[in-house]
Amino acid sequence: MEKRIINFSPPDISELEIEEVAKALRSGWITTGPRTKLLERRLAAYIETGKNDIDCDTEENIKRYSNRVVCLNSATAAEELNLRIFGVKEGDEVIVPAYTYTATDYAAIHCGAPVKFIDIQKDGDPVTHMPEMDYDALEKAISNKTKAIIPVDLGGIVCDYERIYSIVEKKRDLFSPIESDGTPLGDLSSRIQKSIGRVAIVADCAHSLGASRIIDKKRKYCGNIADFSSFSFHVVKNFTTAEGGASTWLPIKNVDNTDIYKMYQLLSLHGQNKDALAKTKIGAWEYDIIGPWYKCNMTDIMAAIGLRQLDRYLVLLERRFEIIKKYDAVCAKLSISHLVHHTEYMDSSNHLYLIRIPGVGEAERNQIIYKMAEHGVATNVHYKPLPMMTAYGKDCSAYLNSYYYYHNLITLPLHTLLSDEDVDYVCDMLQEVVREVKGC
Ligand SMILES: Cc1ncc(COP(=O)(O)O)c(C=O)c1O
């Protein structure tokens, strides 16, 4: 068979994105501006309805979808701002699955909050096989210091948020909201904590834009489920702005969405109360600094890519699903367990295709990865559990389910530049290499 070169996750950039970026470059406005604001409204509309073609420039929709999504330069920034807005700080505790990417947890570490890892369920969720937290362990881990839980929609599969909500509701009595410290951020966080009145669910939706789950008999899209959510538009994600991300949150009783949105703006722009666009108004040079904060805004060049990606997004998701079906078929043939991306109650965003090869150890798994690469097929591992990493002490003994899940895991290439022939080639190589390594 002729060798093919299969990359792991190259970006799918069409002429539409290229033209929109050129238009942004020619427009005279390339930092945060009208394209970023439009992308924010369109993402808000998409997250609410699942539709990517709602006209967000009408007066009615400008009103309806403004101040609900904030576009930023990464999911890492989005998650940290979510925690900052909720008022997580030193001495608080944040609960994170041991099985995730490091950005999930160091947003909390950057806020000064110690992280409590939770192991995953053995072999993951029984239906989707997603390495989802052990919810009994989660319930036990919540203490009077816990301020937030960060569930991760790994691979685009939506966590069991109904279960997580029921756990945090049960633990309401342990939660004490902070009092205002008199600063604008401290005052907002106190109002938010008093209104929510329990541990916040701050979802890591880096992989799950467009994924949905039936909750209370209604289809809810990620971004519209947890109290706060963060998305990644990094180049390897389904939807990209090269680097980039977004924060969103559910409406909070007695707290105006505009106040929350403005605080995200302040946090992402040096705490400066006027952005570059506002300062272009005649005589409007003067600004104030409200707090010594961050610089993590999205530019209009990035938003230009995002606008055209969003136009194409449903088609991109569908193509990913076609590839998943082919992978499902080969896995069934080889009795390989894999993520189940679509169930009666959940449709994932088809982001990652994780498989676990039965009867192999870490060394053989690595051999399979190596041999696939020799055949031109790039694969990956999502993830090595965080406790195994140097920065976390290299000790996974308290998270054995996470280790066990990881030890025979491989992620297959899943992206929209793969042709049907490419996918068939990956399937053929997988069969050949697995049989070779397992000696059967
Ligand atoms: C689960 C998860 N969370 C957060 C991030 C961080 O995303 P970003 O690179 O946009 O900061 C990633 C990135 O790969 C991720 O996989």
Short mmCIF file of C-alpha atoms in Angstrom, two decimals, residues 48-317:
data_model
loop_
_atom_site.label_atom_id
_atom_site.label_comp_id
_atom_site.label_asym_id
_atom_site.label_seq_id
_atom_site.Cartn_x
_atom_site.Cartn_y
_atom_site.Cartn_z
CA GLU A 48 -28.18 29.39 22.78
CA THR A 49 -29.76 27.90 19.65
CA GLY A 50 -27.27 25.63 17.90
CA LYS A 51 -27.74 27.81 14.80
CA ASN A 52 -24.74 29.43 13.18
CA ASP A 53 -26.62 31.66 10.71
CA ILE A 54 -28.52 34.04 12.97
CA ASP A 55 -28.12 37.64 11.80
CA CYS A 56 -26.51 39.29 14.82
CA ASP A 57 -26.40 42.75 13.26
CA THR A 58 -30.14 43.48 13.60
CA GLU A 59 -31.10 45.90 16.36
CA GLU A 60 -33.05 43.18 18.14
CA ASN A 61 -30.21 40.65 18.04
CA ILE A 62 -27.55 43.17 18.97
CA LYS A 63 -29.54 43.72 22.13
CA ARG A 64 -30.28 40.05 22.66
CA TYR A 65 -26.82 38.59 22.13
CA SER A 66 -24.50 41.35 23.38
CA ASN A 67 -22.74 41.05 26.76
CA ARG A 68 -23.02 37.28 26.93
CA VAL A 69 -19.75 36.00 25.46
CA VAL A 70 -16.30 37.55 25.78
CA CYS A 71 -13.70 36.63 23.16
CA LEU A 72 -10.14 36.41 24.49
CA ASN A 73 -6.71 35.22 23.41
CA SER A 74 -7.01 31.67 24.81
CA ALA A 75 -9.11 29.27 26.84
CA THR A 76 -6.47 29.49 29.54
CA ALA A 77 -7.17 33.20 29.92
CA ALA A 78 -10.93 32.60 29.66
CA GLU A 79 -10.84 30.07 32.47
CA GLU A 80 -8.74 32.24 34.73
CA LEU A 81 -11.04 35.21 34.17
CA ASN A 82 -14.05 32.97 34.95
CA LEU A 83 -12.47 32.08 38.28
CA ARG A 84 -11.45 35.69 38.97
CA ILE A 85 -14.94 36.99 38.22
CA PHE A 86 -16.39 34.40 40.59
CA GLY A 87 -13.88 35.64 43.17
CA VAL A 88 -11.67 32.56 43.61
CA LYS A 89 -8.57 33.47 45.56
CA GLU A 90 -5.89 32.38 47.97
CA GLY A 91 -7.11 29.88 50.52
CA ASP A 92 -10.04 28.74 48.38
CA GLU A 93 -10.05 25.25 46.92
CA VAL A 94 -10.84 24.27 43.34
CA ILE A 95 -11.65 20.71 42.27
CA VAL A 96 -10.25 19.45 38.98
CA PRO A 97 -10.10 16.00 37.35
CA ALA A 98 -6.63 14.41 37.47
CA TYR A 99 -7.18 13.45 33.85
CA THR A 100 -6.95 16.65 31.84
CA TYR A 101 -4.62 19.17 30.25
CA THR A 102 -2.61 21.34 32.58
CA ALA A 103 -4.41 24.59 31.62
CA THR A 104 -7.55 23.27 33.34
CA ASP A 105 -5.90 23.43 36.68
CA TYR A 106 -3.32 26.15 36.57
CA ALA A 107 -5.95 28.80 35.99
CA ALA A 108 -6.91 27.96 39.59
CA ILE A 109 -3.28 27.83 40.70
CA HIS A 110 -2.74 31.31 39.21
CA CYS A 111 -5.61 32.54 41.37
CA GLY A 112 -3.72 31.19 44.40
CA ALA A 113 -6.26 28.43 45.06
CA PRO A 114 -4.92 24.97 45.86
CA VAL A 115 -6.26 22.35 43.47
CA LYS A 116 -7.80 19.09 44.64
CA PHE A 117 -7.52 16.38 42.00
CA ILE A 118 -10.29 13.84 41.57
CA ASP A 119 -9.63 10.50 39.92
CA ILE A 120 -11.79 9.39 37.00
CA GLN A 121 -14.32 6.56 36.92
CA LYS A 122 -12.70 3.22 36.09
CA ASP A 123 -12.58 2.99 32.28
CA GLY A 124 -14.44 6.30 32.11
CA ASP A 125 -18.16 6.87 31.79
CA PRO A 126 -19.93 3.52 31.22
CA VAL A 127 -21.70 4.74 28.06
CA THR A 128 -19.37 7.24 26.40
CA HIS A 129 -16.10 5.91 27.91
CA MET A 130 -15.08 9.51 28.42
CA PRO A 131 -12.55 9.80 31.30
CA GLU A 132 -15.08 11.57 33.47
CA MET A 133 -14.62 12.36 37.16
CA ASP A 134 -15.67 9.82 39.77
CA TYR A 135 -18.72 11.71 40.99
CA ASP A 136 -18.92 9.88 44.33
CA ALA A 137 -15.34 10.98 45.02
CA LEU A 138 -16.25 14.50 43.88
CA GLU A 139 -19.12 14.66 46.34
CA LYS A 140 -16.88 13.54 49.20
CA ALA A 141 -14.15 16.02 48.26
CA ILE A 142 -16.26 19.17 48.57
CA SER A 143 -15.35 21.05 51.75
CA ASN A 144 -16.18 24.46 53.21
CA LYS A 145 -13.16 25.80 51.31
CA THR A 146 -14.33 24.60 47.89
CA LYS A 147 -15.27 27.48 45.62
CA ALA A 148 -15.37 25.88 42.17
CA ILE A 149 -15.39 22.60 40.27
CA ILE A 150 -13.92 22.45 36.80
CA PRO A 151 -15.46 19.60 34.81
CA VAL A 152 -13.78 18.96 31.45
CA ASP A 153 -15.75 18.03 28.31
CA LEU A 154 -12.85 15.95 27.07
CA GLY A 155 -12.84 15.17 23.37
CA GLY A 156 -16.02 17.21 22.99
CA ILE A 157 -18.15 14.85 25.08
CA VAL A 158 -20.41 16.67 27.49
CA CYS A 159 -19.99 15.78 31.19
CA ASP A 160 -22.91 14.72 33.35
CA TYR A 161 -23.77 18.25 34.46
CA GLU A 162 -27.11 17.17 35.98
CA ARG A 163 -25.16 15.00 38.39
CA ILE A 164 -22.65 17.77 39.11
CA TYR A 165 -25.45 20.29 39.75
CA SER A 166 -27.19 17.87 42.10
CA ILE A 167 -23.92 17.41 44.04
CA VAL A 168 -23.24 21.13 44.46
CA GLU A 169 -26.87 21.75 45.43
CA LYS A 170 -26.60 19.06 48.10
CA LYS A 171 -23.50 20.78 49.50
CA ARG A 172 -25.02 24.28 49.58
CA ASP A 173 -24.69 24.48 53.38
CA LEU A 174 -20.91 24.25 53.22
CA PHE A 175 -20.58 27.31 51.01
CA SER A 176 -19.96 30.79 52.45
CA PRO A 177 -20.00 33.62 49.93
CA ILE A 178 -17.31 36.29 50.24
CA GLU A 179 -18.11 39.78 51.42
CA SER A 180 -17.21 42.72 49.23
CA ASP A 181 -13.73 44.14 49.82
CA GLY A 182 -14.87 47.50 48.47
CA THR A 183 -13.14 47.14 45.09
CA PRO A 184 -15.23 46.94 41.88
CA LEU A 185 -14.09 43.34 41.25
CA GLY A 186 -14.51 42.29 44.88
CA ASP A 187 -17.96 43.85 44.95
CA LEU A 188 -19.06 42.06 41.78
CA SER A 189 -17.65 38.70 42.93
CA SER A 190 -19.43 39.02 46.26
CA ARG A 191 -22.73 39.73 44.54
CA ILE A 192 -22.20 36.76 42.21
CA GLN A 193 -21.25 34.38 45.04
CA LYS A 194 -24.25 35.50 47.11
CA SER A 195 -26.57 35.01 44.18
CA ILE A 196 -25.26 31.58 43.16
CA GLY A 197 -24.93 30.59 46.84
CA ARG A 198 -23.01 27.35 46.26
CA VAL A 199 -19.84 25.95 44.69
CA ALA A 200 -19.63 27.22 41.11
CA ILE A 201 -19.44 24.91 38.10
CA VAL A 202 -16.76 26.47 35.90
CA ALA A 203 -16.69 24.18 32.88
CA ASP A 204 -13.62 23.61 30.74
CA CYS A 205 -15.31 23.47 27.32
CA ALA A 206 -12.02 23.88 25.45
CA HIS A 207 -13.05 20.94 23.22
CA SER A 208 -16.82 21.18 23.22
CA LEU A 209 -18.04 24.15 21.18
CA GLY A 210 -21.29 22.96 19.58
CA ALA A 211 -21.67 19.88 21.78
CA SER A 212 -25.01 19.43 23.50
CA ARG A 213 -26.80 17.33 26.06
CA ILE A 214 -30.44 16.82 26.92
CA ILE A 215 -30.99 18.37 30.33
CA ASP A 216 -34.50 18.61 31.83
CA LYS A 217 -35.81 17.30 28.50
CA LYS A 218 -34.27 20.23 26.62
CA ARG A 219 -31.23 20.27 24.37
CA LYS A 220 -28.61 22.53 25.92
CA TYR A 221 -25.39 23.51 24.21
CA CYS A 222 -22.06 23.80 26.01
CA GLY A 223 -21.64 27.36 27.18
CA ASN A 224 -25.27 27.36 28.22
CA ILE A 225 -25.03 24.61 30.83
CA ALA A 226 -22.42 25.41 33.50
CA ASP A 227 -22.36 28.59 35.61
CA PHE A 228 -19.25 29.66 33.68
CA SER A 229 -17.61 28.09 30.61
CA SER A 230 -14.40 28.57 28.67
CA PHE A 231 -13.76 27.60 25.02
CA SER A 232 -10.50 27.20 23.14
CA PHE A 233 -10.00 28.33 19.56
CA HIS A 234 -6.38 27.15 19.49
CA VAL A 235 -5.17 25.92 16.13
CA VAL A 236 -5.71 22.23 16.91
CA LYS A 237 -9.33 22.72 17.92
CA ASN A 238 -12.44 22.12 15.74
CA PHE A 239 -12.98 25.85 15.49
CA THR A 240 -9.93 28.06 15.34
CA THR A 241 -8.81 31.67 15.42
CA ALA A 242 -5.13 30.52 15.44
CA GLU A 243 -4.90 31.18 19.17
CA GLY A 244 -8.03 32.33 20.96
CA GLY A 245 -10.82 31.48 23.32
CA ALA A 246 -14.00 32.73 24.90
CA SER A 247 -15.77 32.95 28.23
CA THR A 248 -19.47 32.72 28.78
CA TRP A 249 -21.77 32.40 31.77
CA LEU A 250 -25.39 31.76 32.64
CA PRO A 251 -27.48 34.77 33.67
CA ILE A 252 -27.02 35.43 37.39
CA LYS A 253 -30.03 36.54 39.41
CA ASN A 254 -29.75 40.14 40.69
CA VAL A 255 -26.52 40.75 38.76
CA ASP A 256 -26.66 42.66 35.50
CA ASN A 257 -25.02 40.87 32.55
CA THR A 258 -23.59 44.20 31.41
CA ASP A 259 -21.70 44.58 34.72
CA ILE A 260 -20.25 41.09 34.29
CA TYR A 261 -19.30 41.69 30.65
CA LYS A 262 -17.64 45.01 31.53
CA MET A 263 -15.59 43.33 34.24
CA TYR A 264 -14.31 40.75 31.73
CA GLN A 265 -13.33 43.64 29.47
CA LEU A 266 -11.48 45.35 32.31
CA LEU A 267 -9.73 42.16 33.36
CA SER A 268 -8.63 41.46 29.79
CA LEU A 269 -7.44 44.99 28.97
CA HIS A 270 -5.10 46.10 31.76
CA GLY A 271 -8.01 47.20 33.93
CA GLN A 272 -8.40 50.18 31.62
CA ASN A 273 -11.96 51.49 31.45
CA LYS A 274 -11.84 52.47 27.76
CA ASP A 275 -10.74 50.19 24.96
CA ALA A 276 -8.86 51.41 21.88
CA LEU A 277 -12.12 51.82 19.91
CA ALA A 278 -13.80 53.89 22.63
CA LYS A 279 -10.75 56.16 22.77
CA THR A 280 -11.06 57.02 19.06
CA LYS A 281 -14.20 59.11 19.80
CA ILE A 282 -13.51 62.84 19.60
CA GLY A 283 -11.89 64.17 22.77
CA ALA A 284 -12.28 60.81 24.50
CA TRP A 285 -8.62 60.25 25.33
CA GLU A 286 -8.97 60.09 29.10
CA TYR A 287 -9.28 56.76 30.83
CA ASP A 288 -8.98 55.31 34.30
CA ILE A 289 -7.30 52.13 35.54
CA ILE A 290 -9.70 50.20 37.74
CA GLY A 291 -7.31 47.39 38.73
CA PRO A 292 -3.82 46.08 37.85
CA TRP A 293 -5.09 43.30 35.63
CA TYR A 294 -4.30 41.34 32.46
CA LYS A 295 -3.85 41.70 28.72
CA CYS A 296 -5.59 38.86 26.93
CA ASN A 297 -8.03 40.39 24.45
CA MET A 298 -8.87 38.96 21.02
CA THR A 299 -7.90 40.98 17.94
CA ASP A 300 -10.18 41.63 14.95
CA ILE A 301 -7.74 39.65 12.78
CA MET A 302 -8.38 36.58 14.92
CA ALA A 303 -12.12 37.31 14.98
CA ALA A 304 -12.10 37.53 11.17
CA ILE A 305 -10.94 33.90 11.03
CA GLY A 306 -13.57 32.97 13.63
CA LEU A 307 -16.47 34.60 11.76
CA ARG A 308 -15.87 32.53 8.65
CA GLN A 309 -15.10 29.38 10.68
CA LEU A 310 -18.48 29.81 12.35
CA ASP A 311 -20.20 30.03 8.93
CA ARG A 312 -18.66 26.64 8.08
CA TYR A 313 -18.85 25.07 11.51
CA LEU A 314 -21.92 22.82 11.19
CA VAL A 315 -20.54 21.33 7.97
CA LEU A 316 -17.17 20.80 9.67
CA LEU A 317 -18.87 19.03 12.58
#
